[in-house]
Backbone as numpy.savetxt, mean C-alpha at the origin, in Angstrom:
# Nx Ny Nz CAx CAy CAz Cx Cy Cz
-5.88 -21.85 -10.50 -7.12 -21.39 -11.23 -8.11 -21.74 -10.09
-8.94 -20.59 -9.95 -10.10 -20.72 -9.04 -11.34 -21.58 -9.48
-11.82 -22.29 -8.63 -12.96 -23.07 -8.91 -14.28 -22.36 -8.72
-15.16 -22.20 -9.72 -16.34 -21.57 -9.54 -17.36 -22.59 -9.37
-18.28 -22.39 -8.23 -19.35 -23.54 -8.02 -20.33 -23.61 -9.16
-20.77 -24.69 -9.59 -21.68 -24.97 -10.72 -22.87 -25.72 -10.11
-23.80 -25.96 -10.89 -24.94 -26.85 -10.54 -26.11 -25.97 -10.32
-26.99 -26.52 -9.43 -28.22 -25.85 -9.02 -29.36 -26.49 -10.04
-30.59 -26.36 -9.55 -31.74 -26.90 -10.30 -32.95 -26.08 -9.98
-34.03 -26.22 -10.78 -35.17 -25.48 -10.54 -35.14 -24.20 -11.04
-35.79 -23.22 -10.31 -35.85 -21.72 -10.83 -34.50 -21.13 -10.79
-34.37 -19.94 -11.39 -33.15 -19.15 -11.42 -32.77 -18.68 -10.02
-33.57 -18.56 -9.04 -33.18 -18.08 -7.86 -32.41 -19.25 -7.15
-32.92 -20.42 -7.22 -32.16 -21.54 -6.56 -30.83 -21.78 -7.19
-30.73 -21.55 -8.46 -29.35 -21.67 -9.07 -28.49 -20.60 -8.62
-28.95 -19.33 -8.49 -28.13 -18.29 -8.05 -27.79 -18.39 -6.60
-28.66 -18.82 -5.87 -28.36 -19.13 -4.32 -27.19 -20.15 -4.21
-27.27 -21.15 -5.03 -26.21 -22.16 -5.08 -24.84 -21.59 -5.27
-24.73 -20.51 -5.99 -23.57 -19.98 -6.31 -22.90 -19.08 -5.20
-23.61 -18.68 -4.16 -23.08 -17.94 -3.03 -22.34 -18.79 -2.21
-21.17 -18.31 -1.70 -20.30 -19.21 -0.81 -20.02 -18.27 0.33
-19.62 -18.98 1.45 -19.13 -18.36 2.76 -17.67 -17.82 2.57
-17.23 -16.98 3.63 -15.91 -16.46 3.57 -14.95 -17.63 3.82
-15.35 -18.72 4.48 -14.39 -19.82 4.69 -14.21 -20.61 3.43
-15.19 -20.72 2.70 -15.08 -21.43 1.26 -14.16 -20.45 0.33
-14.41 -19.16 0.37 -13.60 -18.17 -0.34 -12.13 -18.44 0.06
-11.86 -18.57 1.23 -10.48 -18.66 1.80 -9.85 -20.04 1.14
-10.51 -21.03 1.27 -10.14 -22.29 0.74 -9.65 -22.24 -0.69
-10.52 -21.71 -1.62 -10.29 -21.49 -2.97 -9.09 -20.65 -3.19
-9.13 -19.57 -2.48 -8.02 -18.57 -2.88 -6.58 -19.13 -2.44
-6.60 -19.99 -1.39 -5.35 -20.43 -0.89 -4.73 -21.47 -1.80
-5.36 -21.86 -2.74 -4.78 -22.72 -3.87 -3.62 -21.85 -4.60
-3.97 -20.74 -4.90 -3.03 -19.76 -5.52 -2.31 -18.73 -4.63
-2.96 -18.39 -3.47 -2.46 -17.51 -2.46 -2.35 -18.16 -1.12
-1.34 -18.90 -0.80 -1.29 -19.55 0.42 -1.19 -18.81 1.76
-0.83 -17.59 1.50 -0.65 -16.66 2.76 -1.93 -15.82 3.03
-2.90 -15.95 2.24 -4.12 -15.11 2.43 -4.88 -15.72 3.65
-5.48 -14.83 4.51 -6.32 -15.02 5.69 -7.67 -14.52 5.58
-8.42 -14.89 6.50 -9.80 -14.28 6.62 -9.65 -12.83 7.04
-8.64 -12.42 7.86 -8.49 -11.04 8.14 -8.06 -10.27 7.03
-7.38 -10.80 6.06 -6.95 -10.17 4.80 -8.21 -9.79 3.99
-9.12 -10.87 3.95 -10.27 -10.71 3.01 -11.23 -9.63 3.69
-11.30 -9.60 5.00 -12.07 -8.56 5.72 -11.54 -7.17 5.47
-10.18 -7.14 5.51 -9.40 -5.81 5.32 -9.72 -5.32 3.99
-9.75 -6.16 2.98 -9.91 -5.75 1.61 -11.32 -5.22 1.33
-12.35 -5.87 2.14 -13.74 -5.47 2.23 -13.81 -4.03 2.70
-13.20 -3.82 3.86 -13.16 -2.61 4.65 -12.55 -1.46 3.68
-11.66 -1.89 2.88 -11.00 -0.87 2.04 -11.83 -0.59 0.71
-12.85 -1.18 0.54 -13.81 -1.07 -0.51 -13.47 -1.85 -1.83
-12.50 -2.82 -1.74 -12.22 -3.57 -2.96 -13.24 -4.70 -3.27
-13.96 -5.09 -2.33 -15.05 -5.92 -2.66 -16.29 -5.70 -1.78
-17.44 -6.09 -2.13 -18.69 -5.77 -1.46 -19.58 -6.91 -1.39
-19.23 -7.93 -0.44 -20.00 -9.15 -0.33 -21.37 -8.73 0.14
-22.37 -9.56 -0.19 -23.82 -9.50 0.32 -23.69 -10.00 1.86
-24.79 -9.85 2.53 -24.99 -10.39 3.86 -26.23 -11.19 3.89
-26.32 -12.20 4.78 -27.47 -13.05 5.05 -28.21 -12.20 6.10
-29.53 -12.51 6.25 -30.17 -11.74 7.35 -29.56 -11.79 8.69
-28.85 -12.85 8.92 -28.15 -13.01 10.16 -26.81 -12.28 10.24
-26.47 -11.78 9.12 -25.26 -10.90 9.13 -23.98 -11.58 8.54
-24.11 -12.82 8.21 -22.94 -13.52 7.58 -22.66 -12.96 6.19
-21.41 -12.95 5.80 -20.94 -12.49 4.43 -21.32 -13.70 3.46
-21.74 -13.33 2.32 -22.00 -14.31 1.22 -21.31 -13.75 -0.03
-20.48 -14.55 -0.62 -19.68 -14.13 -1.81 -20.22 -14.70 -3.14
-20.37 -13.98 -4.13 -20.69 -14.42 -5.53 -19.49 -14.88 -6.18
-19.59 -15.56 -7.23 -18.43 -15.96 -7.93 -17.49 -14.69 -8.48
-18.29 -13.59 -8.82 -17.54 -12.44 -9.18 -16.73 -11.79 -8.04
-17.23 -11.88 -6.83 -16.51 -11.46 -5.64 -15.29 -12.18 -5.48
-15.26 -13.54 -5.71 -14.12 -14.40 -5.49 -13.11 -13.99 -6.66
-13.48 -13.97 -7.80 -12.56 -13.56 -8.94 -11.96 -12.18 -8.81
-12.67 -11.15 -8.29 -12.13 -9.93 -7.99 -11.23 -10.00 -6.85
-11.34 -10.75 -5.73 -10.50 -11.07 -4.79 -9.13 -11.46 -5.44
-9.32 -12.44 -6.30 -8.09 -13.12 -6.85 -7.43 -11.92 -7.65
-8.01 -11.15 -8.39 -7.34 -10.16 -9.14 -6.64 -9.20 -8.26
-7.25 -8.82 -7.11 -6.60 -7.84 -6.21 -5.33 -8.45 -5.75
-5.30 -9.70 -5.28 -4.07 -10.33 -4.81 -3.19 -10.59 -5.75
-3.47 -10.83 -7.03 -2.54 -10.98 -8.16 -1.84 -9.65 -8.40
-2.48 -8.58 -8.39 -1.95 -7.22 -8.63 -0.93 -6.89 -7.61
-1.30 -7.24 -6.37 -0.29 -7.01 -5.25 0.83 -7.86 -5.37
0.56 -9.12 -5.59 1.77 -9.97 -5.79 2.71 -9.79 -7.00
2.11 -9.49 -8.15 2.84 -9.36 -9.29 3.23 -8.05 -9.66
2.53 -6.91 -9.19 2.97 -5.55 -9.51 3.15 -4.65 -8.47
3.00 -5.14 -7.19 3.42 -4.52 -5.81 2.56 -3.10 -5.84
1.38 -3.13 -6.30 0.45 -1.93 -6.32 -0.13 -1.73 -5.04
-0.33 -0.38 -4.68 -1.03 -0.05 -3.38 -2.58 -0.29 -3.72
-3.36 -0.37 -2.63 -4.82 -0.59 -2.90 -5.63 0.47 -3.66
-5.11 1.56 -3.46 -5.87 2.84 -4.26 -5.70 2.57 -5.77
-4.40 2.24 -6.19 -4.22 2.09 -7.59 -4.90 0.86 -8.05
-5.06 -0.29 -7.28 -5.69 -1.47 -7.70 -7.14 -1.15 -7.72
-7.80 -0.44 -6.87 -9.20 -0.04 -6.82 -9.63 0.80 -8.15
-8.76 1.71 -8.40 -8.99 2.61 -9.64 -8.90 1.70 -10.83
-7.92 0.77 -10.85 -7.81 -0.12 -12.16 -9.02 -0.94 -12.29
-9.54 -1.62 -11.21 -10.65 -2.43 -11.22 -12.00 -1.58 -11.65
-11.99 -0.46 -11.04 -13.24 0.42 -11.40 -13.11 0.79 -12.89
-12.01 1.00 -13.42 -11.90 1.37 -14.77 -12.34 0.16 -15.67
-11.92 -1.09 -15.22 -12.24 -2.30 -15.96 -13.93 -2.28 -15.90
-14.43 -2.17 -14.80 -15.85 -2.24 -14.68 -16.62 -1.27 -15.64
-15.94 -0.16 -15.89 -16.54 0.82 -16.80 -16.37 0.46 -18.25
-15.69 -0.65 -18.48 -15.48 -1.06 -19.94 -14.16 -0.41 -20.41
-13.37 0.25 -19.73 -12.09 0.76 -20.15 -11.06 -0.34 -20.16
-9.95 -0.01 -20.77 -8.80 -1.00 -21.04 -7.57 -0.22 -20.33
-7.46 -0.12 -19.02 -6.35 0.48 -18.38 -5.16 -0.39 -18.41
-3.95 0.23 -18.34 -2.78 -0.45 -18.38 -2.19 -0.46 -17.10
-1.75 -1.64 -16.60 -1.14 -1.70 -15.21 0.24 -1.14 -15.38
0.76 -0.42 -14.32 2.16 0.08 -14.27 3.11 -1.08 -14.43
4.06 -0.96 -15.26 5.23 -1.86 -15.48 5.89 -2.21 -14.15
6.17 -3.45 -13.82 6.99 -3.85 -12.76 8.27 -3.14 -12.64
8.85 -2.84 -13.79 10.17 -2.09 -13.92 10.14 -0.64 -14.10
8.88 -0.18 -14.24 8.60 1.27 -14.69 9.10 2.22 -13.61
9.20 3.51 -13.98 9.53 4.57 -13.22 8.42 5.78 -13.26
8.48 6.56 -12.40 7.73 7.86 -12.34 8.48 8.97 -12.24
8.07 10.04 -12.79 8.88 11.36 -12.69 8.54 12.13 -11.46
9.50 12.39 -10.70 9.18 13.14 -9.43 9.35 14.73 -9.80
9.77 14.97 -10.89 9.96 16.39 -11.27 11.39 16.83 -11.00
11.81 17.95 -11.64 13.17 18.55 -11.48 14.20 17.46 -11.86
13.98 16.56 -12.88 14.94 15.72 -13.19 15.16 14.45 -12.39
14.36 14.19 -11.36 14.50 13.06 -10.48 13.54 12.07 -10.86
13.94 10.74 -10.90 12.99 9.70 -11.18 13.02 8.66 -10.16
11.83 8.12 -9.78 11.72 7.10 -8.82 11.21 5.84 -9.36
11.76 4.76 -8.83 11.43 3.37 -9.42 9.89 3.13 -9.10
9.33 2.39 -10.06 7.99 1.97 -9.92 7.77 1.00 -8.78
6.41 0.59 -8.48 6.14 -0.26 -7.38 6.92 -1.71 -7.55
7.25 -1.99 -8.64 7.69 -3.45 -8.84 9.16 -3.57 -8.75
9.88 -2.50 -8.55 11.37 -2.64 -8.38 11.78 -2.94 -7.01
12.93 -3.69 -6.86 13.35 -4.02 -5.51 13.78 -2.81 -4.78
14.45 -1.72 -5.29 15.03 -0.75 -4.70 14.66 0.51 -5.46
14.60 1.71 -4.60 14.24 2.94 -5.27 15.56 3.43 -5.96
15.36 4.43 -6.82 16.56 4.99 -7.46 17.31 5.91 -6.60
18.59 5.91 -6.77 19.53 6.76 -6.00 19.80 8.11 -6.73
19.89 9.18 -5.92 20.19 10.43 -6.46 21.45 10.90 -5.72
22.20 11.72 -6.22 23.32 12.36 -5.67 22.92 13.63 -4.76
23.91 14.06 -4.05 23.75 15.32 -3.17 23.29 16.53 -4.02
23.94 16.76 -5.25 23.67 17.96 -5.96 22.13 17.86 -6.38
21.82 16.63 -6.83 20.52 16.40 -7.49 19.41 16.69 -6.31
19.72 16.20 -5.11 18.77 16.42 -4.03 18.56 17.82 -3.60
19.62 18.58 -3.71 19.59 20.08 -3.43 18.68 20.75 -4.45
19.04 20.41 -5.66 18.27 21.03 -6.78 16.71 20.69 -6.93
16.56 19.43 -6.57 15.15 18.91 -6.53 14.20 19.47 -5.40
14.90 19.71 -4.25 14.22 20.12 -3.01 14.23 21.71 -2.94
15.13 22.18 -3.79 15.33 23.81 -3.87 15.75 24.27 -2.45
16.84 23.62 -1.90 17.32 24.07 -0.57 18.87 24.19 -0.79
19.39 24.86 0.08 20.90 25.12 0.08 21.68 23.99 0.97
22.94 24.09 0.80 23.91 23.18 1.53 23.71 23.26 3.11
23.63 24.60 3.51 23.42 24.73 4.95 22.11 24.10 5.51
21.15 24.25 4.84 19.81 23.67 5.27 19.92 22.11 5.28
20.53 21.61 4.22 20.51 20.17 4.08 21.43 19.55 5.18
22.48 20.22 5.55 23.37 19.77 6.69 22.71 19.82 8.05
21.91 20.86 8.19 21.05 20.94 9.51 19.97 19.82 9.53
19.43 19.56 8.44 18.37 18.59 8.37 19.08 17.08 8.72
20.16 16.94 8.04 20.84 15.65 8.37 21.40 15.51 9.80
21.63 16.62 10.41 22.04 16.62 11.73 20.95 16.12 12.72
19.74 16.59 12.28 18.61 16.06 13.17 17.94 14.74 12.61
18.68 14.10 11.73 18.12 12.80 11.19 16.98 12.82 10.36
16.60 14.03 9.84 15.46 14.08 9.00 15.74 13.71 7.47
17.03 14.00 7.10 17.45 13.47 5.75 18.57 12.45 6.09
18.45 11.33 5.58 19.53 10.14 5.77 19.93 9.68 4.54
21.26 9.82 4.25 21.86 9.10 3.08 21.61 7.53 3.12
21.53 6.96 1.86 21.41 5.60 1.83 22.65 4.88 2.20
22.61 3.65 2.67 23.81 3.03 3.11 24.82 2.75 1.98
24.28 2.66 0.73 25.16 2.53 -0.52 25.79 3.70 -1.06
25.40 4.94 -0.55 25.72 6.18 -0.96 24.60 6.91 -1.67
24.64 8.15 -1.77 23.56 8.94 -2.36 22.32 8.98 -1.48
21.15 9.21 -2.05 19.90 9.33 -1.28 18.77 8.71 -1.99
17.98 7.91 -1.29 16.70 7.45 -1.83 15.92 8.60 -2.38
15.20 8.23 -3.45 14.32 9.35 -4.08 13.22 9.86 -3.11
12.80 9.05 -2.11 11.85 9.56 -1.16 12.46 10.76 -0.43
13.76 10.88 -0.25 14.32 12.00 0.41 13.94 13.33 -0.14
13.67 13.32 -1.58 13.26 14.58 -2.14 11.83 15.12 -1.53
10.98 14.06 -1.41 9.69 14.42 -0.83 9.89 14.85 0.65
10.70 14.10 1.54 10.99 14.59 2.85 11.48 15.92 2.93
12.44 16.28 2.03 13.05 17.66 2.00 12.08 18.64 1.69
11.30 18.53 0.78 10.28 19.42 0.44 9.29 19.63 1.56
8.90 18.61 2.17 7.99 18.75 3.30 8.56 19.43 4.47
9.81 19.20 4.70 10.47 19.83 5.90 10.66 21.41 5.45
10.90 21.68 4.21 10.99 23.03 3.82 9.66 23.73 3.99
8.49 23.10 3.50 7.21 23.62 3.78 6.77 23.92 5.08
7.04 23.04 6.02 6.77 23.16 7.44 7.63 24.23 7.96
8.84 24.48 7.51 9.65 25.65 8.03 9.05 26.85 7.74
8.30 27.06 6.61 7.77 28.30 6.33 6.64 28.65 7.28
6.23 27.62 8.18 5.20 28.01 9.20 5.90 28.04 10.51
7.29 28.08 10.54 7.82 28.37 11.76 8.41 27.00 12.52
8.15 25.84 11.86 8.51 24.63 12.44 9.95 24.22 11.98
10.86 24.40 13.00 12.25 24.12 12.83 12.62 22.65 12.86
13.77 22.24 12.22 14.10 20.79 12.40 14.06 20.18 13.76
14.51 20.97 14.78 14.47 20.36 16.13 12.93 20.10 16.48
12.01 20.63 15.90 10.65 20.33 16.27 10.09 19.12 15.72
10.79 18.73 14.60 10.44 17.56 13.71 11.15 16.26 14.14
12.06 16.30 15.01 12.63 15.06 15.56 11.73 14.04 16.01
10.72 14.57 16.67 9.68 13.54 17.22 8.91 12.80 16.11
8.69 13.47 14.99 8.14 12.84 13.84 9.09 11.73 13.23
10.37 12.04 13.17 11.36 11.10 12.72 11.35 9.87 13.62
11.27 10.21 14.89 11.43 8.99 15.79 9.99 8.24 15.69
9.02 8.72 15.39 7.71 8.10 15.40 7.74 7.26 14.11
8.24 7.82 12.95 8.29 7.08 11.78 9.19 5.87 11.80
10.35 6.05 12.60 11.21 4.93 12.80 10.48 3.72 13.62
9.74 4.19 14.62 9.14 3.14 15.38 8.07 2.41 14.44
7.30 3.29 13.72 6.29 2.54 12.84 6.86 1.63 11.83
8.01 2.05 11.23 8.70 1.16 10.33 9.15 -0.13 10.93
9.69 -0.01 12.19 10.12 -1.11 12.98 8.96 -2.11 13.10
7.77 -1.55 13.42 6.66 -2.41 13.78 6.34 -3.15 12.36
6.22 -2.42 11.31 5.73 -3.12 10.02 6.87 -4.21 9.67
8.22 -3.90 9.92 9.22 -4.81 9.67 9.05 -6.14 10.37
8.57 -6.05 11.61 8.36 -7.22 12.54 7.29 -8.05 11.90
6.13 -7.33 11.44 5.05 -7.98 10.89 5.24 -8.70 9.65
6.14 -8.20 8.86 6.24 -8.82 7.48 7.64 -9.73 7.46
8.29 -9.77 8.55 9.56 -10.50 8.63 9.38 -11.90 8.15
8.38 -12.67 8.72 8.15 -14.07 8.40 8.03 -14.31 6.90
7.21 -13.38 6.26 7.06 -13.52 4.78 8.30 -13.10 3.97
9.07 -12.14 4.45 10.39 -11.90 3.76 11.44 -13.06 3.85
11.35 -13.74 4.97 12.28 -14.98 5.07 11.78 -16.26 4.36
10.68 -16.14 3.73 10.15 -17.31 3.06 10.86 -17.70 1.79
11.09 -19.02 1.46 11.84 -19.27 0.32 11.07 -19.05 -1.01
9.78 -19.04 -0.96 8.93 -18.80 -2.19 9.15 -17.32 -2.48
9.55 -17.03 -3.75 9.67 -15.71 -4.26 8.48 -14.95 -4.20
7.30 -15.56 -4.46 5.95 -14.93 -4.62 5.58 -14.42 -3.09
5.94 -15.27 -2.26 5.61 -14.96 -0.83 6.46 -13.74 -0.29
7.70 -13.70 -0.74 8.53 -12.46 -0.51 8.02 -11.31 -1.03
7.51 -11.47 -2.34 6.92 -10.34 -3.11 5.60 -9.78 -2.35
4.83 -10.77 -1.66 3.67 -10.50 -0.97 4.20 -9.72 0.25
5.25 -9.96 0.84 5.70 -9.14 2.00 5.82 -7.63 1.58
6.43 -7.45 0.33 6.50 -5.88 -0.04 5.20 -5.27 -0.10
4.26 -5.97 -0.77 2.96 -5.33 -1.00 2.35 -5.15 0.41
2.47 -6.04 1.28 1.83 -5.95 2.68 2.49 -4.73 3.43
3.75 -4.74 3.26 4.52 -3.48 3.98 3.92 -2.14 3.40
3.64 -2.15 2.16 3.17 -0.94 1.52 1.79 -0.60 2.01
0.96 -1.71 2.14 -0.43 -1.51 2.77 -0.37 -0.92 4.07
0.47 -1.55 4.84 0.65 -1.13 6.24 1.10 0.22 6.47
2.05 0.53 5.56 2.56 2.02 5.55 1.48 2.89 5.31
0.67 2.62 4.28 -0.40 3.48 3.89 -1.38 3.61 4.96
-1.83 2.51 5.52 -2.74 2.62 6.70 -2.13 3.39 7.99
-0.86 3.21 8.18 -0.31 3.94 9.19 -0.37 5.49 9.05
0.06 5.79 7.76 0.00 7.31 7.52 -1.49 7.91 7.66
-2.49 7.04 7.18 -3.83 7.50 7.36 -4.37 7.61 8.72
-3.80 6.59 9.53 -4.19 6.67 11.05 -3.56 7.91 11.73
-2.27 8.13 11.37 -1.59 9.33 11.99 -2.26 10.50 11.62
-2.62 10.82 10.46 -3.29 11.93 9.94 -4.61 12.06 10.75
-5.37 10.95 10.83 -6.71 11.09 11.51 -6.65 11.58 13.06
-5.65 10.92 13.57 -5.20 11.16 14.90 -4.89 12.62 15.13
-4.07 13.13 14.23 -3.62 14.55 14.44 -4.78 15.42 14.27
-5.67 15.25 13.19 -6.90 15.99 12.99 -7.94 15.92 14.22
-7.99 14.75 14.73 -8.89 14.61 15.85 -8.46 15.39 17.10
-7.10 15.29 17.29 -6.51 16.02 18.40 -6.59 17.55 18.21
-6.47 17.98 16.99 -6.53 19.47 16.71 -8.01 19.94 17.06
-9.04 19.16 16.44 -10.38 19.60 16.64 -10.69 19.63 18.13
-10.26 18.69 18.96 -10.55 18.92 20.43 -9.92 20.02 21.16
-8.74 20.51 20.59 -7.99 21.57 21.18 -8.49 22.87 20.71
-9.06 23.04 19.48 -9.64 24.18 18.80 -10.90 24.53 19.03
-11.64 23.70 19.77 -12.99 23.94 20.11 -13.25 25.13 21.18
């Protein structure tokens, strides 16, 4: 349970000022429930628009009790529901509007279309689909799929079958193919994705090895955040490079 500062005397302004706390104090309070939280994490959530602390004239952050509780809500939704920040932001905004949104169930599923279902954010592994289901969902033939597999664009799961994400990959490869991009052109993208995944794995490895199950769950949420940021960075870099070439 987070401790909210109390006290203050005199006029309302003095009382309100007494409730503002520094980022260091926020960190101390949050660590009672979230031992892995850091100042960098708090700043990251601010940069992503999850919180909007005030600033002193000298530029230091000052947090109201509502900011601290909102931070705790964000961290709980990441830990308990494995939600990406976009979904968390939308949920909190809906609550602020007086709505009563329902969080996705940790064991829920979402429909990818064409009879393919993907596990929700709270499940440990994604749903597996067979080869026939992948062909039908991606609307490709056996020859195309074999070619994509030969270039490492589509990879079967170690346990057999395919992760549901392979449906998205197959559809995107097919869409790019309509612009003349062949699988051999996309090998660099696959190699880049593998490198980025390896980097994320290194960053979250200490959390995944932790004995505390909540900490291991936090590793999953952190990995999702890093993947989301990596995708956004990649898109921004590509767009920036294209603008410089097309001028």
